[in-house]
Structure formats: C-alpha cells, structure tokens
Amino acid sequence: MSRSTTYLFSALLAVALTGCSQEATPPASSATDHDAHALDQREKLHLTEEQRHHVLIEMRQMLASTQGMIAGIADDDMTAIAVAAKLSGPKAKTTIDMQMRDVLPDGFRPMGKAIHVEFGQMAELASTGASKEQITAKLADAMNLCVACHNTYQIELVE
C-alpha cells in the first residue's frame, strides 16, 4: 500500500469518526454526556427529520463514492474511479435540492457545491488518463472539504 493510499485511509477514518450527525459528540475526558454535548461548539444545522435524512443520504453517497474510487485506485481501474466519482459529481441525484438550500446556512452551501465540483473533476481526471497519483492527490484535497464541514457543523433536530 502506497503512502498516498495510507494517508487517504487515515483521512477517511477521521471523517467517519468526526461525524456531522446529531449522535456525534466530541471526545470528552471525564465530562458527563450532557457536558460533552455542551462542549460541542460546532454550528447547529436546525433540520427536520426528513431534512436530516436527506443530508445523511448525500453524505453516505459521497463516502460510497470515495470508497469506490479507492477500490478503483487499488485495482488500477480508471473506469471504476470515474463511475464512482460521477455518483457524487455536480449532476448527482443526491445533491441537495433547492428547498434544502433555503434551510442551510450560507457557509454550508459553498462547501457542498465545492465537494460536488471536486468529484466531477476527479471523474474527468480518471476519464482523461490522469495518473493514480494525481487522482489520489485530488481526492486527498477534496477530503479537506469533508473534514472542514464535519468540524464546522452538527445536526440538531427540530419539529
């Protein structure tokens, strides 16, 4: 396994553990659960259950795309990389619709748009003969957007 691939797996694990859902809380030393939740200073996305579900579906799709790309990189399969990346590209079925854009904060939307553009660019790279190293580097950069989002936002359910 190359250093780039090892770095990528570490980044993915960090994103998975950081979480952007209501259940995710930052690590706390000896604080109670209530205190740990109070320490989480990330901006709250006030979403209904349906809106939360939509956001989580989109995040899961991006995680699945990332896994598909990593598998394609490991198998030296540029077609698999392109297909996986397109599933989270700008024209993906799971991108947040116009109604959701009205309830999400201004800072969230540019990150969401940027990550979809990144996936589209990675699909294009894979389709036009870029090297595995170039695609892996682009994926590592794209993961910075995921980490930034998960470090900035948390979901709080509203009725």
Tab-separated table of N, CA and C in Angstrom:
chain	number	residue	atom	x	y	z
A	1	MET	N	0.848	-1.167	0.000
A	1	MET	CA	0.000	0.000	0.000
A	1	MET	C	0.895	1.232	0.000
A	2	SER	N	0.615	2.177	-0.904
A	2	SER	CA	1.449	3.363	-1.024
A	2	SER	C	1.182	4.331	0.126
A	3	ARG	N	2.081	5.288	0.288
A	3	ARG	CA	1.908	6.297	1.316
A	3	ARG	C	0.658	7.118	1.069
A	4	SER	N	0.374	7.434	-0.199
A	4	SER	CA	-0.821	8.208	-0.535
A	4	SER	C	-2.078	7.462	-0.137
A	5	THR	N	-2.120	6.173	-0.398
A	5	THR	CA	-3.284	5.371	-0.058
A	5	THR	C	-3.435	5.279	1.453
A	6	THR	N	-2.337	5.092	2.167
A	6	THR	CA	-2.379	5.043	3.626
A	6	THR	C	-2.888	6.360	4.187
A	7	TYR	N	-2.407	7.482	3.644
A	7	TYR	CA	-2.862	8.799	4.072
A	7	TYR	C	-4.356	8.946	3.820
A	8	LEU	N	-4.797	8.491	2.661
A	8	LEU	CA	-6.197	8.599	2.293
A	8	LEU	C	-7.074	7.797	3.242
A	9	PHE	N	-6.683	6.567	3.573
A	9	PHE	CA	-7.457	5.760	4.510
A	9	PHE	C	-7.522	6.443	5.869
A	10	SER	N	-6.431	7.045	6.311
A	10	SER	CA	-6.418	7.759	7.592
A	10	SER	C	-7.376	8.940	7.568
A	11	ALA	N	-7.394	9.672	6.457
A	11	ALA	CA	-8.299	10.816	6.321
A	11	ALA	C	-9.753	10.358	6.341
A	12	LEU	N	-10.048	9.267	5.650
A	12	LEU	CA	-11.415	8.747	5.631
A	12	LEU	C	-11.858	8.322	7.021
A	13	LEU	N	-10.976	7.688	7.757
A	13	LEU	CA	-11.304	7.268	9.107
A	13	LEU	C	-11.591	8.488	9.981
A	14	ALA	N	-10.805	9.525	9.826
A	14	ALA	CA	-11.022	10.746	10.602
A	14	ALA	C	-12.384	11.356	10.292
A	15	VAL	N	-12.748	11.389	9.014
A	15	VAL	CA	-14.049	11.929	8.633
A	15	VAL	C	-15.165	11.082	9.211
A	16	ALA	N	-15.040	9.773	9.103
A	16	ALA	CA	-16.083	8.879	9.608
A	16	ALA	C	-16.256	9.047	11.110
A	17	LEU	N	-15.162	9.238	11.827
A	17	LEU	CA	-15.239	9.369	13.275
A	17	LEU	C	-15.703	10.747	13.710
A	18	THR	N	-15.461	11.773	12.897
A	18	THR	CA	-15.854	13.128	13.254
A	18	THR	C	-17.365	13.266	13.227
A	19	GLY	N	-17.980	12.823	12.159
A	19	GLY	CA	-19.435	12.822	12.043
A	19	GLY	C	-20.035	14.201	11.945
A	20	CYS	N	-21.185	14.274	11.297
A	20	CYS	CA	-21.934	15.524	11.182
A	20	CYS	C	-23.374	15.267	11.594
A	21	SER	N	-23.611	14.203	12.321
A	21	SER	CA	-24.967	13.886	12.722
A	21	SER	C	-25.173	14.263	14.175
A	22	GLN	N	-26.407	14.221	14.580
A	22	GLN	CA	-26.758	14.599	15.937
A	22	GLN	C	-26.071	13.698	16.950
A	23	GLU	N	-25.873	12.436	16.612
A	23	GLU	CA	-25.302	11.496	17.554
A	23	GLU	C	-23.817	11.750	17.832
A	24	ALA	N	-23.136	12.405	16.910
A	24	ALA	CA	-21.699	12.613	17.062
A	24	ALA	C	-21.432	13.692	18.095
A	25	THR	N	-20.559	13.394	19.045
A	25	THR	CA	-20.138	14.385	20.023
A	25	THR	C	-18.631	14.359	20.093
A	26	PRO	N	-18.037	15.481	20.440
A	26	PRO	CA	-16.579	15.490	20.535
A	26	PRO	C	-16.116	14.657	21.718
A	27	PRO	N	-14.877	14.172	21.659
A	27	PRO	CA	-14.374	13.395	22.786
A	27	PRO	C	-14.329	14.244	24.049
A	28	ALA	N	-14.660	13.657	25.167
A	28	ALA	CA	-14.604	14.362	26.438
A	28	ALA	C	-13.850	13.488	27.423
A	29	SER	N	-13.022	14.121	28.248
A	29	SER	CA	-12.223	13.350	29.187
A	29	SER	C	-13.102	12.739	30.268
A	30	SER	N	-13.516	13.509	31.240
A	30	SER	CA	-14.331	12.948	32.314
A	30	SER	C	-15.677	13.657	32.407
A	31	ALA	N	-16.038	14.397	31.388
A	31	ALA	CA	-17.300	15.131	31.406
A	31	ALA	C	-18.472	14.178	31.241
A	32	THR	N	-19.610	14.579	31.769
A	32	THR	CA	-20.817	13.784	31.565
A	32	THR	C	-21.262	13.941	30.121
A	33	ASP	N	-22.199	13.095	29.685
A	33	ASP	CA	-22.706	13.191	28.318
A	33	ASP	C	-23.282	14.576	28.055
A	34	HIS	N	-24.013	15.121	29.012
A	34	HIS	CA	-24.596	16.449	28.846
A	34	HIS	C	-23.500	17.496	28.677
A	35	ASP	N	-22.465	17.420	29.516
A	35	ASP	CA	-21.360	18.365	29.428
A	35	ASP	C	-20.621	18.226	28.107
A	36	ALA	N	-20.439	16.990	27.640
A	36	ALA	CA	-19.747	16.760	26.380
A	36	ALA	C	-20.527	17.382	25.235
A	37	HIS	N	-21.849	17.230	25.250
A	37	HIS	CA	-22.669	17.828	24.189
A	37	HIS	C	-22.592	19.347	24.253
A	38	ALA	N	-22.567	19.897	25.454
A	38	ALA	CA	-22.475	21.348	25.614
A	38	ALA	C	-21.128	21.872	25.116
A	39	LEU	N	-20.095	21.050	25.172
A	39	LEU	CA	-18.771	21.473	24.714
A	39	LEU	C	-18.659	21.514	23.194
A	40	ASP	N	-19.560	20.869	22.500
A	40	ASP	CA	-19.526	20.833	21.044
A	40	ASP	C	-19.964	22.205	20.520
A	41	GLN	N	-19.007	22.965	20.069
A	41	GLN	CA	-19.271	24.345	19.651
A	41	GLN	C	-19.525	24.491	18.156
A	42	ARG	N	-19.689	23.357	17.456
A	42	ARG	CA	-19.964	23.447	16.029
A	42	ARG	C	-21.317	24.113	15.798
A	43	GLU	N	-21.434	24.795	14.671
A	43	GLU	CA	-22.688	25.446	14.318
A	43	GLU	C	-23.770	24.392	14.103
A	44	LYS	N	-24.948	24.669	14.623
A	44	LYS	CA	-26.045	23.714	14.505
A	44	LYS	C	-26.815	23.941	13.210
A	45	LEU	N	-27.070	22.841	12.505
A	45	LEU	CA	-27.977	22.855	11.373
A	45	LEU	C	-29.325	22.417	11.928
A	46	HIS	N	-30.270	23.316	11.997
A	46	HIS	CA	-31.592	23.012	12.550
A	46	HIS	C	-32.431	22.394	11.441
A	47	LEU	N	-32.566	21.063	11.493
A	47	LEU	CA	-33.222	20.328	10.424
A	47	LEU	C	-34.342	19.450	10.971
A	48	THR	N	-35.362	19.263	10.142
A	48	THR	CA	-36.405	18.291	10.472
A	48	THR	C	-35.824	16.900	10.236
A	49	GLU	N	-36.532	15.890	10.676
A	49	GLU	CA	-36.073	14.508	10.462
A	49	GLU	C	-35.904	14.231	8.971
A	50	GLU	N	-36.830	14.690	8.152
A	50	GLU	CA	-36.747	14.467	6.705
A	50	GLU	C	-35.540	15.185	6.097
A	51	GLN	N	-35.284	16.412	6.518
A	51	GLN	CA	-34.133	17.164	6.017
A	51	GLN	C	-32.830	16.499	6.454
A	52	ARG	N	-32.790	16.066	7.708
A	52	ARG	CA	-31.603	15.361	8.224
A	52	ARG	C	-31.348	14.113	7.394
A	53	HIS	N	-32.395	13.364	7.121
A	53	HIS	CA	-32.284	12.149	6.328
A	53	HIS	C	-31.691	12.466	4.949
A	54	HIS	N	-32.154	13.541	4.336
A	54	HIS	CA	-31.653	13.917	3.009
A	54	HIS	C	-30.156	14.248	3.061
A	55	VAL	N	-29.744	15.013	4.063
A	55	VAL	CA	-28.325	15.374	4.202
A	55	VAL	C	-27.481	14.118	4.429
A	56	LEU	N	-27.963	13.220	5.273
A	56	LEU	CA	-27.204	11.999	5.557
A	56	LEU	C	-27.117	11.088	4.339
A	57	ILE	N	-28.166	11.014	3.541
A	57	ILE	CA	-28.104	10.229	2.300
A	57	ILE	C	-27.007	10.774	1.397
A	58	GLU	N	-26.941	12.086	1.285
A	58	GLU	CA	-25.914	12.688	0.431
A	58	GLU	C	-24.513	12.397	0.969
A	59	MET	N	-24.329	12.506	2.273
A	59	MET	CA	-23.010	12.219	2.845
A	59	MET	C	-22.626	10.758	2.648
A	60	ARG	N	-23.588	9.864	2.827
A	60	ARG	CA	-23.298	8.441	2.628
A	60	ARG	C	-22.926	8.155	1.183
A	61	GLN	N	-23.572	8.841	0.244
A	61	GLN	CA	-23.229	8.647	-1.159
A	61	GLN	C	-21.801	9.114	-1.427
A	62	MET	N	-21.424	10.251	-0.849
A	62	MET	CA	-20.054	10.725	-1.051
A	62	MET	C	-19.044	9.764	-0.433
A	63	LEU	N	-19.376	9.183	0.713
A	63	LEU	CA	-18.492	8.195	1.325
A	63	LEU	C	-18.398	6.958	0.436
A	64	ALA	N	-19.534	6.505	-0.113
A	64	ALA	CA	-19.524	5.355	-1.020
A	64	ALA	C	-18.723	5.667	-2.282
A	65	SER	N	-18.851	6.888	-2.801
A	65	SER	CA	-18.059	7.278	-3.967
A	65	SER	C	-16.571	7.247	-3.653
A	66	THR	N	-16.224	7.747	-2.489
A	66	THR	CA	-14.825	7.747	-2.076
A	66	THR	C	-14.300	6.321	-1.977
A	67	GLN	N	-15.077	5.426	-1.382
A	67	GLN	CA	-14.663	4.031	-1.270
A	67	GLN	C	-14.507	3.414	-2.662
A	68	GLY	N	-15.448	3.702	-3.552
A	68	GLY	CA	-15.352	3.176	-4.913
A	68	GLY	C	-14.128	3.686	-5.644
A	69	MET	N	-13.800	4.939	-5.409
A	69	MET	CA	-12.600	5.496	-6.027
A	69	MET	C	-11.341	4.835	-5.477
A	70	ILE	N	-11.293	4.634	-4.177
A	70	ILE	CA	-10.122	3.993	-3.568
A	70	ILE	C	-9.969	2.569	-4.103
A	71	ALA	N	-11.090	1.847	-4.217
A	71	ALA	CA	-11.032	0.490	-4.777
A	71	ALA	C	-10.528	0.547	-6.220
A	72	GLY	N	-11.007	1.515	-6.990
A	72	GLY	CA	-10.543	1.674	-8.368
A	72	GLY	C	-9.063	1.996	-8.442
A	73	ILE	N	-8.603	2.832	-7.529
A	73	ILE	CA	-7.170	3.165	-7.479
A	73	ILE	C	-6.365	1.907	-7.153
A	74	ALA	N	-6.826	1.148	-6.170
A	74	ALA	CA	-6.114	-0.072	-5.783
A	74	ALA	C	-6.077	-1.087	-6.922
A	75	ASP	N	-7.149	-1.137	-7.727
A	75	ASP	CA	-7.237	-2.089	-8.838
A	75	ASP	C	-6.720	-1.513	-10.155
A	76	ASP	N	-6.248	-0.277	-10.110
A	76	ASP	CA	-5.780	0.408	-11.322
A	76	ASP	C	-6.878	0.413	-12.394
A	77	ASP	N	-8.102	0.720	-11.968
A	77	ASP	CA	-9.278	0.698	-12.837
A	77	ASP	C	-9.840	2.120	-12.959
A	78	MET	N	-9.400	2.826	-13.991
A	78	MET	CA	-9.810	4.213	-14.184
A	78	MET	C	-11.310	4.342	-14.451
A	79	THR	N	-11.894	3.353	-15.096
A	79	THR	CA	-13.340	3.398	-15.349
A	79	THR	C	-14.104	3.356	-14.031
A	80	ALA	N	-13.697	2.478	-13.122
A	80	ALA	CA	-14.353	2.383	-11.814
A	80	ALA	C	-14.204	3.693	-11.038
A	81	ILE	N	-13.037	4.317	-11.132
A	81	ILE	CA	-12.812	5.594	-10.450
A	81	ILE	C	-13.768	6.642	-11.000
A	82	ALA	N	-13.858	6.738	-12.326
A	82	ALA	CA	-14.718	7.739	-12.957
A	82	ALA	C	-16.184	7.514	-12.605
A	83	VAL	N	-16.634	6.266	-12.654
A	83	VAL	CA	-18.029	5.951	-12.336
A	83	VAL	C	-18.336	6.322	-10.887
A	84	ALA	N	-17.465	5.937	-9.968
A	84	ALA	CA	-17.680	6.234	-8.551
A	84	ALA	C	-17.702	7.739	-8.303
A	85	ALA	N	-16.785	8.464	-8.911
A	85	ALA	CA	-16.724	9.916	-8.710
A	85	ALA	C	-17.967	10.603	-9.266
A	86	LYS	N	-18.433	10.169	-10.425
A	86	LYS	CA	-19.625	10.792	-11.031
A	86	LYS	C	-20.853	10.655	-10.146
A	87	LEU	N	-20.923	9.603	-9.361
A	87	LEU	CA	-22.081	9.406	-8.485
A	87	LEU	C	-22.217	10.504	-7.439
A	88	SER	N	-21.153	11.265	-7.199
A	88	SER	CA	-21.204	12.396	-6.269
A	88	SER	C	-20.837	13.709	-6.947
A	89	GLY	N	-20.790	13.706	-8.254
A	89	GLY	CA	-20.473	14.917	-9.004
A	89	GLY	C	-21.604	15.922	-8.982
A	90	PRO	N	-21.422	17.041	-9.676
A	90	PRO	CA	-22.415	18.125	-9.658
A	90	PRO	C	-23.802	17.714	-10.156
A	91	LYS	N	-23.876	16.701	-10.996
A	91	LYS	CA	-25.166	16.272	-11.541
A	91	LYS	C	-25.716	15.033	-10.848
A	92	ALA	N	-25.169	14.708	-9.695
A	92	ALA	CA	-25.601	13.517	-8.961
A	92	ALA	C	-27.046	13.655	-8.487
A	93	LYS	N	-27.734	12.544	-8.424
A	93	LYS	CA	-29.131	12.538	-7.981
A	93	LYS	C	-29.278	12.955	-6.526
A	94	THR	N	-28.243	12.744	-5.721
A	94	THR	CA	-28.362	13.009	-4.284
A	94	THR	C	-27.970	14.421	-3.890
A	95	THR	N	-27.619	15.276	-4.849
A	95	THR	CA	-27.240	16.636	-4.450
A	95	THR	C	-28.437	17.336	-3.815
A	96	ILE	N	-28.141	18.226	-2.906
A	96	ILE	CA	-29.189	18.897	-2.134
A	96	ILE	C	-30.052	19.752	-3.058
A	97	ASP	N	-31.365	19.581	-2.925
A	97	ASP	CA	-32.289	20.294	-3.801
A	97	ASP	C	-32.481	21.743	-3.348
A	98	MET	N	-33.198	22.487	-4.155
A	98	MET	CA	-33.387	23.919	-3.897
A	98	MET	C	-34.081	24.183	-2.562
A	99	GLN	N	-35.044	23.354	-2.175
A	99	GLN	CA	-35.736	23.554	-0.906
A	99	GLN	C	-34.776	23.422	0.276
A	100	MET	N	-33.852	22.493	0.198
A	100	MET	CA	-32.876	22.316	1.275
A	100	MET	C	-31.925	23.500	1.339
A	101	ARG	N	-31.611	24.064	0.214
A	101	ARG	CA	-30.682	25.203	0.197
A	101	ARG	C	-31.213	26.363	1.018
A	102	ASP	N	-32.531	26.487	1.105
A	102	ASP	CA	-33.124	27.581	1.876
A	102	ASP	C	-32.964	27.405	3.379
A	103	VAL	N	-32.773	26.182	3.864
A	103	VAL	CA	-32.669	25.957	5.305
A	103	VAL	C	-31.222	25.797	5.772
A	104	LEU	N	-30.301	25.687	4.844
A	104	LEU	CA	-28.894	25.505	5.219
A	104	LEU	C	-28.187	26.847	5.293
A	105	PRO	N	-27.261	26.999	6.226
A	105	PRO	CA	-26.571	28.289	6.381
A	105	PRO	C	-25.696	28.623	5.171
A	106	ASP	N	-25.433	29.899	5.005
A	106	ASP	CA	-24.659	30.376	3.853
A	106	ASP	C	-23.299	29.695	3.732
A	107	GLY	N	-22.643	29.402	4.836
A	107	GLY	CA	-21.320	28.779	4.793
A	107	GLY	C	-21.356	27.318	4.371
A	108	PHE	N	-22.472	26.666	4.576
A	108	PHE	CA	-22.604	25.246	4.251
A	108	PHE	C	-22.707	25.028	2.743
A	109	ARG	N	-23.484	25.857	2.089
A	109	ARG	CA	-23.756	25.669	0.660
A	109	ARG	C	-22.506	25.717	-0.213
A	110	PRO	N	-21.604	26.678	-0.027
A	110	PRO	CA	-20.397	26.676	-0.873
A	110	PRO	C	-19.535	25.434	-0.682
A	111	MET	N	-19.487	24.905	0.545
A	111	MET	CA	-18.717	23.682	0.775
A	111	MET	C	-19.365	22.518	0.036
A	112	GLY	N	-20.697	22.460	0.092
A	112	GLY	CA	-21.404	21.387	-0.607
A	112	GLY	C	-21.191	21.459	-2.110
A	113	LYS	N	-21.293	22.654	-2.654
A	113	LYS	CA	-21.084	22.820	-4.092
A	113	LYS	C	-19.650	22.449	-4.457
A	114	ALA	N	-18.705	22.900	-3.658
A	114	ALA	CA	-17.287	22.648	-3.948
A	114	ALA	C	-16.965	21.153	-3.947
A	115	ILE	N	-17.531	20.402	-3.007
A	115	ILE	CA	-17.201	18.975	-2.969
A	115	ILE	C	-17.778	18.263	-4.187
A	116	HIS	N	-18.949	18.669	-4.639
A	116	HIS	CA	-19.518	18.051	-5.847
A	116	HIS	C	-18.680	18.402	-7.079
A	117	VAL	N	-18.186	19.627	-7.145
A	117	VAL	CA	-17.297	20.019	-8.242
A	117	VAL	C	-16.022	19.185	-8.206
A	118	GLU	N	-15.481	18.976	-7.005
A	118	GLU	CA	-14.271	18.157	-6.852
A	118	GLU	C	-14.494	16.739	-7.377
A	119	PHE	N	-15.628	16.142	-7.013
A	119	PHE	CA	-15.920	14.796	-7.505
A	119	PHE	C	-16.033	14.792	-9.029
A	120	GLY	N	-16.651	15.825	-9.591
A	120	GLY	CA	-16.738	15.932	-11.043
A	120	GLY	C	-15.367	16.035	-11.686
A	121	GLN	N	-14.489	16.806	-11.077
A	121	GLN	CA	-13.129	16.949	-11.600
A	121	GLN	C	-12.360	15.631	-11.500
A	122	MET	N	-12.587	14.884	-10.414
A	122	MET	CA	-11.906	13.594	-10.286
A	122	MET	C	-12.421	12.609	-11.338
A	123	ALA	N	-13.713	12.653	-11.635
A	123	ALA	CA	-14.260	11.806	-12.700
A	123	ALA	C	-13.613	12.163	-14.031
A	124	GLU	N	-13.454	13.444	-14.272
A	124	GLU	CA	-12.824	13.902	-15.518
A	124	GLU	C	-11.356	13.463	-15.578
A	125	LEU	N	-10.642	13.586	-14.480
A	125	LEU	CA	-9.250	13.143	-14.439
A	125	LEU	C	-9.137	11.658	-14.788
A	126	ALA	N	-9.999	10.861	-14.182
A	126	ALA	CA	-9.951	9.416	-14.433
A	126	ALA	C	-10.304	9.098	-15.879
A	127	SER	N	-11.189	9.891	-16.454
A	127	SER	CA	-11.626	9.648	-17.835
A	127	SER	C	-10.627	10.120	-18.883
A	128	THR	N	-9.716	10.992	-18.487
A	128	THR	CA	-8.794	11.589	-19.466
A	128	THR	C	-7.348	11.146	-19.290
A	129	GLY	N	-7.144	10.058	-18.550
A	129	GLY	CA	-5.804	9.484	-18.482
A	129	GLY	C	-4.885	10.006	-17.405
A	130	ALA	N	-5.427	10.663	-16.401
A	130	ALA	CA	-4.577	11.118	-15.292
A	130	ALA	C	-4.021	9.898	-14.555
A	131	SER	N	-2.933	10.100	-13.864
A	131	SER	CA	-2.328	9.001	-13.109
A	131	SER	C	-3.087	8.753	-11.806
A	132	LYS	N	-2.896	7.558	-11.245
A	132	LYS	CA	-3.486	7.242	-9.941
A	132	LYS	C	-3.010	8.237	-8.886
A	133	GLU	N	-1.760	8.641	-8.993
A	133	GLU	CA	-1.208	9.576	-8.013
A	133	GLU	C	-1.899	10.939	-8.103
A	134	GLN	N	-2.185	11.397	-9.317
A	134	GLN	CA	-2.877	12.672	-9.485
A	134	GLN	C	-4.297	12.601	-8.912
A	135	ILE	N	-4.961	11.494	-9.173
A	135	ILE	CA	-6.325	11.330	-8.671
A	135	ILE	C	-6.324	11.203	-7.152
A	136	THR	N	-5.373	10.460	-6.615
A	136	THR	CA	-5.275	10.313	-5.166
A	136	THR	C	-4.995	11.657	-4.503
A	137	ALA	N	-4.117	12.455	-5.087
A	137	ALA	CA	-3.821	13.781	-4.543
A	137	ALA	C	-5.072	14.662	-4.572
A	138	LYS	N	-5.830	14.594	-5.655
A	138	LYS	CA	-7.062	15.382	-5.773
A	138	LYS	C	-8.085	14.910	-4.741
A	139	LEU	N	-8.181	13.602	-4.540
A	139	LEU	CA	-9.104	13.064	-3.546
A	139	LEU	C	-8.699	13.505	-2.134
A	140	ALA	N	-7.419	13.492	-1.853
A	140	ALA	CA	-6.945	13.950	-0.537
A	140	ALA	C	-7.315	15.411	-0.317
A	141	ASP	N	-7.156	16.235	-1.348
A	141	ASP	CA	-7.552	17.653	-1.246
A	141	ASP	C	-9.056	17.781	-1.025
A	142	ALA	N	-9.827	16.990	-1.771
A	142	ALA	CA	-11.279	17.044	-1.638
A	142	ALA	C	-11.720	16.655	-0.232
A	143	MET	N	-11.037	15.694	0.361
A	143	MET	CA	-11.391	15.249	1.708
A	143	MET	C	-11.240	16.372	2.733
A	144	ASN	N	-10.398	17.359	2.424
A	144	ASN	CA	-10.283	18.518	3.318
A	144	ASN	C	-11.616	19.237	3.453
A	145	LEU	N	-12.410	19.265	2.374
A	145	LEU	CA	-13.739	19.881	2.449
A	145	LEU	C	-14.649	19.081	3.377
A	146	CYS	N	-14.560	17.756	3.306
A	146	CYS	CA	-15.365	16.907	4.192
A	146	CYS	C	-14.993	17.161	5.652
A	147	VAL	N	-13.714	17.170	5.919
A	147	VAL	CA	-13.241	17.395	7.285
A	147	VAL	C	-13.672	18.782	7.768
A	148	ALA	N	-13.552	19.791	6.921
A	148	ALA	CA	-13.955	21.147	7.303
A	148	ALA	C	-15.441	21.208	7.644
A	149	CYS	N	-16.258	20.564	6.832
A	149	CYS	CA	-17.702	20.570	7.084
A	149	CYS	C	-18.024	19.869	8.399
A	150	HIS	N	-17.455	18.693	8.602
A	150	HIS	CA	-17.743	17.935	9.816
A	150	HIS	C	-17.195	18.625	11.063
A	151	ASN	N	-16.139	19.415	10.908
A	151	ASN	CA	-15.608	20.172	12.033
A	151	ASN	C	-16.396	21.450	12.300
A	152	THR	N	-17.200	21.889	11.341
A	152	THR	CA	-17.923	23.147	11.456
A	152	THR	C	-19.375	22.954	11.872
A	153	TYR	N	-20.015	21.890	11.393
A	153	TYR	CA	-21.462	21.739	11.560
A	153	TYR	C	-21.853	20.469	12.300
A	154	GLN	N	-22.987	20.553	12.980
A	154	GLN	CA	-23.648	19.417	13.589
A	154	GLN	C	-25.137	19.564	13.312
A	155	ILE	N	-25.837	18.459	13.298
A	155	ILE	CA	-27.277	18.493	13.045
A	155	ILE	C	-28.032	18.479	14.354
A	156	GLU	N	-28.987	19.394	14.457
A	156	GLU	CA	-29.906	19.399	15.596
A	156	GLU	C	-31.317	19.277	15.037
A	157	LEU	N	-32.039	18.282	15.516
A	157	LEU	CA	-33.382	18.050	15.019
A	157	LEU	C	-34.352	19.085	15.576
A	158	VAL	N	-35.253	19.542	14.708
A	158	VAL	CA	-36.345	20.420	15.088
A	158	VAL	C	-37.645	19.768	14.669
A	159	GLU	N	-38.727	20.187	15.278
A	159	GLU	CA	-40.018	19.586	14.904
A	159	GLU	C	-40.748	20.429	13.906
